[in-house]
Short mmCIF file of C-alpha atoms in Angstrom, two decimals:
data_model
loop_
_atom_site.label_atom_id
_atom_site.label_comp_id
_atom_site.label_asym_id
_atom_site.label_seq_id
_atom_site.Cartn_x
_atom_site.Cartn_y
_atom_site.Cartn_z
CA MET A 1 196.94 188.38 207.48
CA SER A 2 195.62 190.08 210.60
CA ILE A 3 192.19 191.60 210.48
CA ASP A 4 191.68 195.19 211.64
CA TRP A 5 188.70 194.49 213.90
CA ILE A 6 187.69 198.12 214.40
CA GLU A 7 187.70 198.65 210.65
CA LEU A 8 185.53 195.54 210.24
CA ILE A 9 183.05 196.75 212.87
CA ILE A 10 182.84 200.15 211.14
CA VAL A 11 182.04 198.47 207.82
CA VAL A 12 179.36 196.25 209.40
CA VAL A 13 177.76 199.22 211.18
CA LYS A 14 177.77 201.24 207.93
CA ALA A 15 176.19 198.31 206.06
CA LEU A 16 173.46 198.07 208.70
CA ILE A 17 172.83 201.82 208.55
CA VAL A 18 172.51 201.68 204.75
CA ALA A 19 170.17 198.66 204.85
CA PHE A 20 167.92 200.06 207.59
CA GLY A 21 168.10 203.54 206.10
CA LEU A 22 166.85 202.20 202.78
CA LEU A 23 164.04 200.25 204.47
CA ILE A 24 162.88 203.28 206.46
CA GLY A 25 163.34 205.36 203.31
CA PHE A 26 161.05 202.92 201.51
CA ALA A 27 158.37 203.16 204.18
CA TYR A 28 158.30 206.96 204.14
CA LEU A 29 158.60 207.09 200.36
CA THR A 30 155.22 205.33 200.15
CA TRP A 31 153.78 207.99 202.50
CA PHE A 32 155.49 210.78 200.50
CA GLU A 33 154.12 209.40 197.23
CA ARG A 34 150.57 208.85 198.48
CA ARG A 35 150.39 212.33 200.00
CA LEU A 36 151.82 213.95 196.88
CA VAL A 37 149.69 211.99 194.41
CA GLY A 38 146.72 212.94 196.58
CA ARG A 39 147.53 216.62 196.08
CA PHE A 40 148.15 216.13 192.36
CA GLN A 41 144.68 214.58 192.07
CA MET A 42 142.96 217.28 194.16
CA ARG A 43 142.37 215.05 197.17
CA ILE A 44 144.06 214.89 200.55
CA GLY A 45 145.73 211.49 200.76
CA PRO A 46 146.30 209.42 203.93
CA ASN A 47 146.14 211.80 206.94
CA ARG A 48 144.29 209.80 209.60
CA VAL A 49 146.97 207.54 211.13
CA GLY A 50 149.18 209.71 213.30
CA PRO A 51 149.97 213.40 212.68
CA ALA A 52 149.69 214.16 208.92
CA GLY A 53 149.37 210.41 208.32
CA LEU A 54 152.97 209.82 209.38
CA LEU A 55 152.17 206.47 211.00
CA GLN A 56 150.43 205.14 207.87
CA PRO A 57 153.53 203.16 206.69
CA VAL A 58 153.71 201.45 210.10
CA ALA A 59 150.07 200.47 209.87
CA ASP A 60 150.58 199.21 206.30
CA ALA A 61 153.57 197.12 207.37
CA LEU A 62 151.60 195.52 210.21
CA LYS A 63 148.74 194.75 207.85
CA MET A 64 151.16 193.13 205.36
CA PHE A 65 152.65 190.91 208.05
CA PHE A 66 149.30 189.52 209.13
CA LYS A 67 148.08 188.63 205.63
CA GLU A 68 148.04 184.99 204.61
CA ASP A 69 151.28 183.94 202.93
CA PHE A 70 149.94 181.95 199.98
CA VAL A 71 151.89 179.74 197.56
CA PRO A 72 149.93 178.46 194.52
CA GLY A 73 149.71 174.66 194.33
CA GLN A 74 151.25 174.39 190.86
CA ALA A 75 154.02 176.91 191.54
CA ASP A 76 157.72 176.07 191.47
CA LYS A 77 158.06 176.48 195.23
CA PRO A 78 161.83 177.10 195.76
CA LEU A 79 161.97 179.62 192.92
CA PHE A 80 158.70 181.21 194.00
CA ILE A 81 160.20 181.89 197.44
CA MET A 82 163.64 182.91 196.15
CA ALA A 83 162.47 185.43 193.53
CA PRO A 84 161.34 188.35 195.79
CA GLY A 85 164.55 187.95 197.79
CA ILE A 86 166.64 188.31 194.64
CA ALA A 87 164.77 191.45 193.60
CA MET A 88 165.22 192.95 197.07
CA SER A 89 168.89 192.09 197.62
CA ALA A 90 169.95 193.38 194.19
CA VAL A 91 168.67 196.89 194.90
CA LEU A 92 170.06 196.89 198.45
CA ILE A 93 173.56 195.90 197.26
CA SER A 94 173.65 198.52 194.54
CA PHE A 95 173.55 201.35 197.09
CA ALA A 96 176.87 200.20 198.61
CA VAL A 97 179.07 202.24 196.26
CA VAL A 98 177.06 205.50 196.43
CA PRO A 99 178.87 208.18 198.47
CA VAL A 100 176.37 210.15 200.58
CA GLY A 101 178.89 212.69 201.87
CA PRO A 102 182.57 213.58 202.25
CA SER A 103 184.52 211.57 204.80
CA ILE A 104 184.05 212.68 208.41
CA ARG A 105 186.26 212.37 211.49
CA LEU A 106 184.77 210.46 214.39
CA PHE A 107 186.74 209.40 217.50
CA GLY A 108 190.00 210.21 215.71
CA ARG A 109 189.22 207.96 212.77
CA GLU A 110 188.59 208.92 209.17
CA ILE A 111 185.17 207.52 208.28
CA THR A 112 184.09 207.48 204.66
CA LEU A 113 180.39 207.88 203.94
CA TYR A 114 180.12 205.00 201.49
CA LEU A 115 180.49 201.27 201.93
CA ALA A 116 182.97 200.54 199.17
CA ASP A 117 184.96 202.59 196.70
CA VAL A 118 185.48 200.09 193.90
CA ASN A 119 187.48 201.45 190.99
CA VAL A 120 184.80 200.14 188.62
CA GLY A 121 182.08 201.55 190.91
CA MET A 122 179.36 202.52 188.47
CA LEU A 123 179.76 199.28 186.52
CA VAL A 124 179.11 197.38 189.75
CA VAL A 125 175.85 199.29 190.16
CA ILE A 126 174.77 198.52 186.58
CA ALA A 127 175.71 194.84 186.93
CA VAL A 128 173.90 194.40 190.25
CA LEU A 129 170.80 196.24 189.03
CA SER A 130 170.71 193.98 185.96
CA LEU A 131 170.44 191.05 188.39
CA GLY A 132 167.29 192.55 189.86
CA VAL A 133 165.31 191.57 186.77
CA TYR A 134 165.87 187.92 187.74
CA GLY A 135 163.52 188.61 190.63
CA ILE A 136 160.85 189.64 188.12
CA ILE A 137 161.42 186.91 185.53
CA LEU A 138 161.76 184.09 188.11
CA GLY A 139 158.72 185.30 190.04
CA GLY A 140 156.73 185.48 186.81
CA TRP A 141 157.77 182.01 185.74
CA ALA A 142 157.54 180.26 189.11
CA SER A 143 153.97 181.49 189.72
CA ASN A 144 152.69 179.26 186.89
CA ASN A 145 150.15 181.89 185.87
CA LYS A 146 149.88 183.32 182.38
CA TYR A 147 149.58 186.93 183.54
CA SER A 148 152.63 186.52 185.75
CA LEU A 149 154.56 184.93 182.87
CA LEU A 150 153.65 187.77 180.51
CA GLY A 151 154.64 190.31 183.15
CA GLY A 152 157.96 188.54 183.63
CA LEU A 153 158.62 188.45 179.88
CA ARG A 154 157.83 192.12 179.55
CA GLY A 155 160.10 192.88 182.46
CA ALA A 156 163.01 191.01 180.90
CA ALA A 157 162.54 192.66 177.49
CA GLN A 158 162.18 196.12 178.99
CA VAL A 159 165.19 195.89 181.28
CA ILE A 160 167.45 194.50 178.53
CA SER A 161 166.33 197.27 176.16
CA TYR A 162 166.82 200.08 178.65
CA GLU A 163 170.11 198.80 180.06
CA LEU A 164 171.76 199.90 176.82
CA PRO A 165 170.91 203.64 176.95
CA TYR A 166 171.38 203.43 180.75
CA GLY A 167 175.02 202.43 180.33
CA LEU A 168 175.75 204.37 177.12
CA SER A 169 174.45 207.67 178.52
CA LEU A 170 177.02 207.44 181.31
CA VAL A 171 180.04 207.08 179.01
CA GLY A 172 180.19 210.87 178.59
CA VAL A 173 180.22 211.30 182.38
CA PHE A 174 183.00 208.72 182.70
CA MET A 175 185.04 210.52 180.04
CA LEU A 176 184.68 213.88 181.82
CA ALA A 177 185.48 212.44 185.25
CA GLY A 178 188.21 210.13 183.94
CA SER A 179 187.04 207.43 186.34
CA LEU A 180 184.31 204.88 186.96
CA SER A 181 184.41 205.35 190.73
CA LEU A 182 181.41 207.28 192.06
CA LYS A 183 183.63 209.02 194.62
CA ASP A 184 185.88 210.39 191.86
CA ILE A 185 182.83 211.36 189.77
CA VAL A 186 181.46 213.45 192.66
CA GLU A 187 184.84 215.09 193.21
CA ALA A 188 185.13 215.90 189.49
CA GLN A 189 181.95 217.99 189.83
CA ALA A 190 183.47 220.40 192.36
CA ARG A 191 183.12 223.37 190.01
CA VAL A 192 180.29 222.48 187.60
CA PRO A 193 177.76 219.67 188.10
CA PHE A 194 177.64 217.34 185.10
CA ILE A 195 174.02 218.16 184.33
CA VAL A 196 175.33 221.44 182.86
CA LEU A 197 178.01 219.74 180.76
CA GLN A 198 176.00 216.62 179.89
CA PRO A 199 172.32 217.68 179.76
CA LEU A 200 171.44 215.12 177.09
CA ALA A 201 173.10 212.30 179.01
CA ALA A 202 171.20 213.34 182.16
CA ILE A 203 167.84 213.20 180.36
CA VAL A 204 168.57 209.86 178.67
CA PHE A 205 169.85 208.39 181.94
CA PHE A 206 166.81 209.59 183.83
CA PHE A 207 164.36 208.01 181.37
CA ALA A 208 166.34 204.77 181.36
CA ALA A 209 166.41 204.80 185.17
CA VAL A 210 162.62 205.28 185.36
CA ALA A 211 162.20 202.35 182.97
CA GLU A 212 164.66 200.19 184.92
CA ALA A 213 162.73 200.84 188.11
CA ASN A 214 159.50 199.83 186.27
CA ARG A 215 157.88 203.07 187.29
CA SER A 216 155.03 204.82 185.51
CA PRO A 217 154.91 205.71 182.58
CA PHE A 218 157.08 202.63 181.88
CA ASP A 219 155.30 200.26 184.29
CA LEU A 220 154.08 197.85 181.60
CA VAL A 221 155.50 194.99 183.64
CA GLU A 222 152.57 195.32 186.02
CA ALA A 223 150.04 197.07 183.79
CA GLU A 224 146.98 196.22 185.87
CA ASN A 225 144.37 196.68 183.16
CA GLU A 226 146.13 194.17 180.91
CA LEU A 227 147.96 191.80 183.25
CA VAL A 228 146.05 191.85 186.60
CA ALA A 229 149.25 192.71 188.50
CA GLY A 230 151.93 191.29 186.22
CA TYR A 231 154.70 189.21 187.72
CA HIS A 232 153.46 189.55 191.31
CA THR A 233 149.83 188.51 190.66
CA GLU A 234 150.23 185.36 192.79
CA TYR A 235 152.24 186.99 195.55
CA SER A 236 150.75 187.97 198.88
CA SER A 237 151.78 189.04 202.35
CA ILE A 238 155.46 189.66 203.03
CA LYS A 239 156.64 188.28 199.66
CA PHE A 240 154.52 190.85 197.90
CA ALA A 241 155.88 193.45 200.30
CA LEU A 242 159.42 192.48 199.27
CA TYR A 243 158.61 193.15 195.60
CA PHE A 244 156.98 196.41 196.57
CA MET A 245 160.06 197.38 198.60
CA ALA A 246 162.38 196.43 195.74
CA GLU A 247 160.50 198.76 193.40
CA TYR A 248 160.55 201.72 195.79
CA ILE A 249 164.15 201.20 196.88
CA SER A 250 165.23 201.01 193.23
CA MET A 251 163.53 204.40 192.89
CA ILE A 252 165.68 205.67 195.79
CA VAL A 253 168.79 204.16 194.19
CA ALA A 254 167.96 205.73 190.82
CA SER A 255 167.50 209.14 192.50
CA ALA A 256 170.74 208.75 194.43
CA LEU A 257 172.54 207.91 191.18
CA MET A 258 171.06 210.95 189.43
CA VAL A 259 172.28 213.10 192.34
CA THR A 260 175.74 211.51 192.34
CA LEU A 261 176.31 211.44 188.59
CA PHE A 262 174.73 214.66 187.42
CA LEU A 263 173.79 216.96 190.31
CA GLY A 264 177.19 217.15 192.00
CA GLY A 265 176.52 214.55 194.71
CA TRP A 266 177.03 215.86 198.24
CA GLN A 267 178.69 219.08 197.11
CA GLY A 268 176.99 222.40 197.79
CA PRO A 269 177.58 225.67 199.63
CA PHE A 270 177.05 226.39 203.37
CA LEU A 271 175.30 223.19 204.48
CA PRO A 272 177.23 219.98 205.30
CA GLY A 273 177.58 217.46 202.47
CA ILE A 274 175.17 214.86 203.78
CA VAL A 275 172.37 217.46 204.08
CA TRP A 276 172.91 218.54 200.47
CA PHE A 277 172.79 214.92 199.38
CA PHE A 278 169.41 214.44 201.06
CA ILE A 279 167.97 217.69 199.72
CA LYS A 280 168.88 216.67 196.18
CA LEU A 281 167.66 213.10 196.79
CA VAL A 282 164.23 214.28 197.97
CA PHE A 283 164.01 216.60 194.97
CA MET A 284 164.69 213.70 192.57
CA LEU A 285 162.13 211.52 194.38
CA PHE A 286 159.62 214.32 194.00
CA VAL A 287 160.31 214.34 190.24
CA PHE A 288 159.67 210.56 190.17
CA VAL A 289 156.30 210.99 191.88
CA TRP A 290 155.47 214.02 189.74
CA ILE A 291 156.02 212.02 186.55
CA ARG A 292 153.90 209.17 187.87
CA ALA A 293 151.05 211.53 188.71
CA THR A 294 151.04 213.33 185.36
CA TRP A 295 152.00 210.92 182.58
CA PRO A 296 149.82 208.08 181.26
CA ARG A 297 151.41 204.70 180.63
CA ILE A 298 152.90 204.44 177.13
CA ARG A 299 152.06 201.69 174.65
CA TYR A 300 154.34 198.65 174.59
CA ASP A 301 155.67 199.10 171.03
CA ARG A 302 156.32 202.77 171.82
CA LEU A 303 158.29 201.69 174.86
CA MET A 304 160.60 199.56 172.73
CA ALA A 305 160.87 202.17 169.97
CA TRP A 306 161.74 204.83 172.54
CA SER A 307 164.72 202.89 173.76
CA TRP A 308 166.10 201.50 170.50
CA LYS A 309 165.22 204.28 168.07
CA LEU A 310 165.57 207.36 170.25
CA LEU A 311 167.56 206.92 173.46
CA VAL A 312 170.32 204.65 172.09
CA PRO A 313 171.15 206.86 169.03
CA LEU A 314 171.00 209.97 171.24
CA SER A 315 173.43 208.55 173.77
CA VAL A 316 175.82 207.39 171.03
CA ALA A 317 175.72 210.90 169.53
CA ASN A 318 176.41 212.30 173.00
CA ILE A 319 179.50 210.09 173.31
CA LEU A 320 180.80 211.30 169.93
CA VAL A 321 180.27 214.98 170.77
CA THR A 322 181.80 214.63 174.24
CA ALA A 323 184.84 212.77 172.89
CA GLY A 324 185.29 215.37 170.13
CA ALA A 325 185.04 218.25 172.62
CA LEU A 326 187.55 216.60 174.95
CA VAL A 327 190.05 216.10 172.09
CA LEU A 328 189.63 219.74 171.01
CA ARG A 329 190.16 220.86 174.62
CA ASP A 330 193.35 218.83 174.89
CA MET A 331 194.57 220.36 171.62
CA GLY A 332 194.03 223.79 173.16
CA VAL A 333 191.29 224.97 170.80
CA PHE A 334 189.21 226.20 173.73
CA MET B 1 194.49 176.34 204.10
CA SER B 2 194.22 180.10 203.68
CA LEU B 3 190.96 182.02 203.42
CA THR B 4 191.57 182.62 199.70
CA GLN B 5 191.89 178.90 199.07
CA ALA B 6 188.71 178.16 201.01
CA VAL B 7 186.78 180.76 199.00
CA PHE B 8 188.25 179.40 195.76
CA ILE B 9 187.17 175.85 196.61
CA LEU B 10 183.68 177.10 197.47
CA LEU B 11 183.37 179.09 194.22
CA GLY B 12 184.91 176.34 192.12
CA GLY B 13 182.57 173.80 193.68
CA MET B 14 179.58 176.04 192.91
CA ALA B 15 180.73 176.43 189.31
CA VAL B 16 181.11 172.66 188.85
CA LEU B 17 177.77 172.05 190.56
CA GLY B 18 176.09 174.58 188.26
CA ALA B 19 177.66 173.03 185.16
CA LEU B 20 176.58 169.53 186.24
CA GLY B 21 173.10 170.79 187.01
CA MET B 22 172.86 172.40 183.60
CA VAL B 23 173.38 169.10 181.74
CA THR B 24 171.53 166.80 184.13
CA LEU B 25 168.40 168.71 185.22
CA ARG B 26 165.31 167.59 183.34
CA ASN B 27 163.54 170.94 183.33
CA LEU B 28 165.02 173.27 180.71
CA PHE B 29 164.30 176.38 182.78
CA HIS B 30 166.10 174.87 185.76
CA SER B 31 169.13 173.95 183.64
CA ALA B 32 169.34 177.55 182.44
CA LEU B 33 169.31 178.67 186.09
CA ALA B 34 172.07 176.17 186.92
CA MET B 35 174.12 177.66 184.08
CA ILE B 36 173.63 181.10 185.64
CA LEU B 37 174.97 179.73 188.93
CA ALA B 38 178.09 178.48 187.11
CA LEU B 39 178.61 181.82 185.32
CA PHE B 40 178.15 183.71 188.58
CA SER B 41 180.69 181.56 190.44
CA ILE B 42 183.20 182.23 187.67
CA ALA B 43 182.67 185.97 188.23
CA GLY B 44 183.49 185.32 191.89
CA ILE B 45 186.73 183.59 190.88
CA TYR B 46 187.65 186.67 188.81
CA VAL B 47 187.18 188.83 191.92
CA LEU B 48 189.47 186.45 193.79
CA LEU B 49 192.09 186.98 191.06
CA GLU B 50 191.72 190.77 191.56
CA ALA B 51 190.31 191.20 188.06
CA GLU B 52 187.39 193.40 189.21
CA PHE B 53 186.58 194.71 185.75
CA LEU B 54 186.44 191.23 184.25
CA ALA B 55 184.20 190.07 187.10
CA VAL B 56 181.77 192.96 186.63
CA VAL B 57 181.67 192.44 182.87
CA GLN B 58 181.10 188.71 183.40
CA VAL B 59 178.05 189.50 185.52
CA LEU B 60 176.85 192.28 183.23
CA VAL B 61 177.22 190.46 179.92
CA TYR B 62 176.82 186.76 180.74
CA VAL B 63 174.52 186.74 183.76
CA GLY B 64 172.68 189.99 183.08
CA ALA B 65 172.20 189.78 179.32
CA ILE B 66 173.06 186.47 177.64
CA ALA B 67 171.55 184.19 180.28
CA MET B 68 168.54 186.50 180.41
CA LEU B 69 168.07 186.13 176.65
CA ILE B 70 168.28 182.34 177.00
CA LEU B 71 165.56 182.39 179.70
CA PHE B 72 163.56 184.70 177.46
CA GLY B 73 163.92 182.27 174.56
CA ILE B 74 162.84 179.33 176.71
CA MET B 75 159.79 181.19 177.98
CA LEU B 76 158.75 182.20 174.47
CA THR B 77 159.15 178.72 173.01
CA ARG B 78 155.82 176.96 172.97
CA ASP B 79 155.39 173.71 174.93
CA ILE B 80 158.82 173.89 176.51
CA VAL B 81 158.07 175.72 179.74
CA GLY B 82 157.48 173.31 182.61
CA ARG B 83 157.75 170.15 180.51
CA ALA B 84 160.48 167.74 181.55
CA SER B 85 162.69 167.06 178.55
CA ALA B 86 164.82 163.97 178.04
CA VAL B 87 168.39 164.31 179.25
CA ARG B 88 169.76 161.92 176.60
CA ASN B 89 168.99 161.41 172.94
CA ARG B 90 170.23 158.94 170.34
CA GLN B 91 173.49 160.80 169.77
CA TRP B 92 174.82 160.22 173.28
CA PRO B 93 177.64 157.76 172.30
CA LEU B 94 178.97 160.32 169.81
CA ALA B 95 178.75 163.12 172.39
CA LEU B 96 180.52 160.91 174.92
CA ALA B 97 183.36 160.24 172.46
CA VAL B 98 183.78 163.94 171.67
CA SER B 99 183.77 165.00 175.33
CA ALA B 100 186.19 162.23 176.28
CA GLY B 101 188.54 163.36 173.50
CA LEU B 102 188.33 166.99 174.64
CA LEU B 103 188.92 165.96 178.25
CA ALA B 104 192.00 163.95 177.18
CA VAL B 105 193.47 166.89 175.23
CA LEU B 106 192.83 169.32 178.12
CA ALA B 107 194.23 166.91 180.69
CA VAL B 108 197.44 166.42 178.68
CA ALA B 109 197.80 170.20 178.24
CA LEU B 110 197.20 170.80 181.96
CA VAL B 111 199.76 168.22 183.07
CA ARG B 112 202.44 169.14 180.51
CA ALA B 113 202.23 172.94 180.83
CA ALA B 114 205.05 174.58 182.80
CA TRP B 115 202.84 177.31 184.41
CA PRO B 116 205.54 180.00 184.65
CA LEU B 117 204.92 182.85 187.11
CA ALA B 118 204.86 186.36 185.69
CA THR B 119 208.09 188.22 186.42
CA TYR B 120 206.43 191.66 186.39
CA ALA B 121 203.67 193.12 188.54
CA PRO B 122 200.15 193.01 187.02
CA ALA B 123 198.92 196.30 185.59
CA GLN B 124 197.10 198.53 188.05
CA GLY B 125 193.98 200.48 187.23
CA GLY B 126 192.66 197.86 184.84
CA VAL B 127 190.03 199.78 182.94
CA ALA B 128 192.29 202.53 181.57
CA ASP B 129 194.97 200.05 180.47
CA LEU B 130 192.37 197.83 178.86
CA GLY B 131 190.91 200.79 176.96
CA LEU B 132 194.32 201.91 175.71
CA ALA B 133 195.14 198.36 174.61
CA LEU B 134 191.85 198.00 172.72
CA MET B 135 192.31 201.35 170.98
CA GLY B 136 196.04 200.85 170.34
CA PRO B 137 197.79 197.53 169.62
CA TYR B 138 194.59 195.46 169.52
CA ALA B 139 192.45 197.91 167.52
CA LEU B 140 192.26 195.66 164.44
CA PRO B 141 191.16 192.42 166.17
CA PHE B 142 188.69 194.48 168.22
CA GLU B 143 187.14 195.97 165.08
CA VAL B 144 187.09 192.60 163.30
CA ALA B 145 185.25 191.08 166.28
CA SER B 146 182.63 193.84 166.11
CA VAL B 147 182.16 193.24 162.37
CA LEU B 148 181.69 189.53 163.13
CA LEU B 149 178.98 190.37 165.66
CA LEU B 150 177.29 192.68 163.16
CA VAL B 151 177.30 189.91 160.53
CA ALA B 152 175.82 187.49 163.05
CA MET B 153 173.08 189.96 163.97
CA VAL B 154 172.15 190.72 160.35
CA GLY B 155 172.19 186.99 159.60
CA ALA B 156 169.84 186.26 162.48
CA LEU B 157 167.48 188.99 161.28
CA ILE B 158 167.43 187.59 157.73
CA ILE B 159 166.72 184.05 158.95
CA ALA B 160 163.90 185.27 161.18
CA ARG B 161 162.40 187.31 158.36
CA GLU B 162 162.42 184.49 155.80
CA ALA B 163 160.63 182.17 158.19
CA ARG B 164 157.74 184.59 158.46
CA GLU B 165 156.97 184.83 154.74
#
């Protein structure tokens, strides 16, 4: 088997662009969030470092690097070091199957704007994201601290509970698109984005995605007034930064998935596909920050009840209705 | 040795290592993690066999959910976290006999089997074919399996409830 070297180089370059893009995206997402939350709370937000505070993320990164990297004496050292890496790599990998635009022609070659088009695409994303919780549970356990352990336990319970509506809400989308590949799902939305056909699924998926990313109002994993800082209480310096990055990048991934699955992906009039993708992505990120700035954290039993008693039945009902409508359409009723 | 073989040996080695670690490590939490390594390597072997769907479901169900529940159980059980537990107990001769018997049966089956190659190409598309099979010829076993799971779940709930009163 001969290897197509140019093809290999293209894949490596695309992987590097995705990885660095997500890291830069993380840095400026923190700036975006702090500026926006500042406005929401009638203050200004960081605006001193560079024009409009644009160099603030750089300053923060430098500060993080020079902090002492501390490992507690009683911690399980290998696991303690491994855990933030697991959290980080899981979210980075999950972006690989998201198409950010239609394929483009460059130097006479067809270049696709995604890393991999797996025919079980969306399932890969769900599986990889479910690995991310190992970062939380291992970090919580390895720290040998009761607050960390409680945070880790909460994380595990929350992610398992919300994985169910997360996956179930997408079944309707899969049925409409007739495929699990994200590329096919985007192409199936050429005429109508799925948010119009599957509004319930979009809402359920969005809530589940916010919970999976451990974002407010579902951030009980790190509820600071109960658990100090939850699973990352004992983490400092760059290991803490890795956890922080994992949370923000999973927010980017969740927004990208919302765009791809429900908002028609890169499709839109006039502007090129990749620009549309970014406009929609920034809009979804704004919604994430908006929710964080306006909703208080919900109580833990409510969190569980929400998933099991509300979101799961709703998504099952959505599957039934979608399947019924599809059968009626095939019979020619409408 | 082709690349595929090298990857298979690597994955198989990881799976065996994980399985060994699971039964020999003294810390229960670490043995659960070793089991996750074994399950994960098996998912890798499924990818090697071009069974993408099976691989993803292996990760999703076994690594992402079942192993997570086991870790959850260990962390919730009092006085188990961090304590080194004994690797052997008094029943080890019995366990040895049972495992040796199982090994013998499997070894005989492995050596005697003819291992015929399929004469037709494997189904393409995977997910769609699997769905049609589950809704068509295998609908009854599929439904019976789900009833079994429901019974198990209700049973677990009843046991947990009685213990509380």
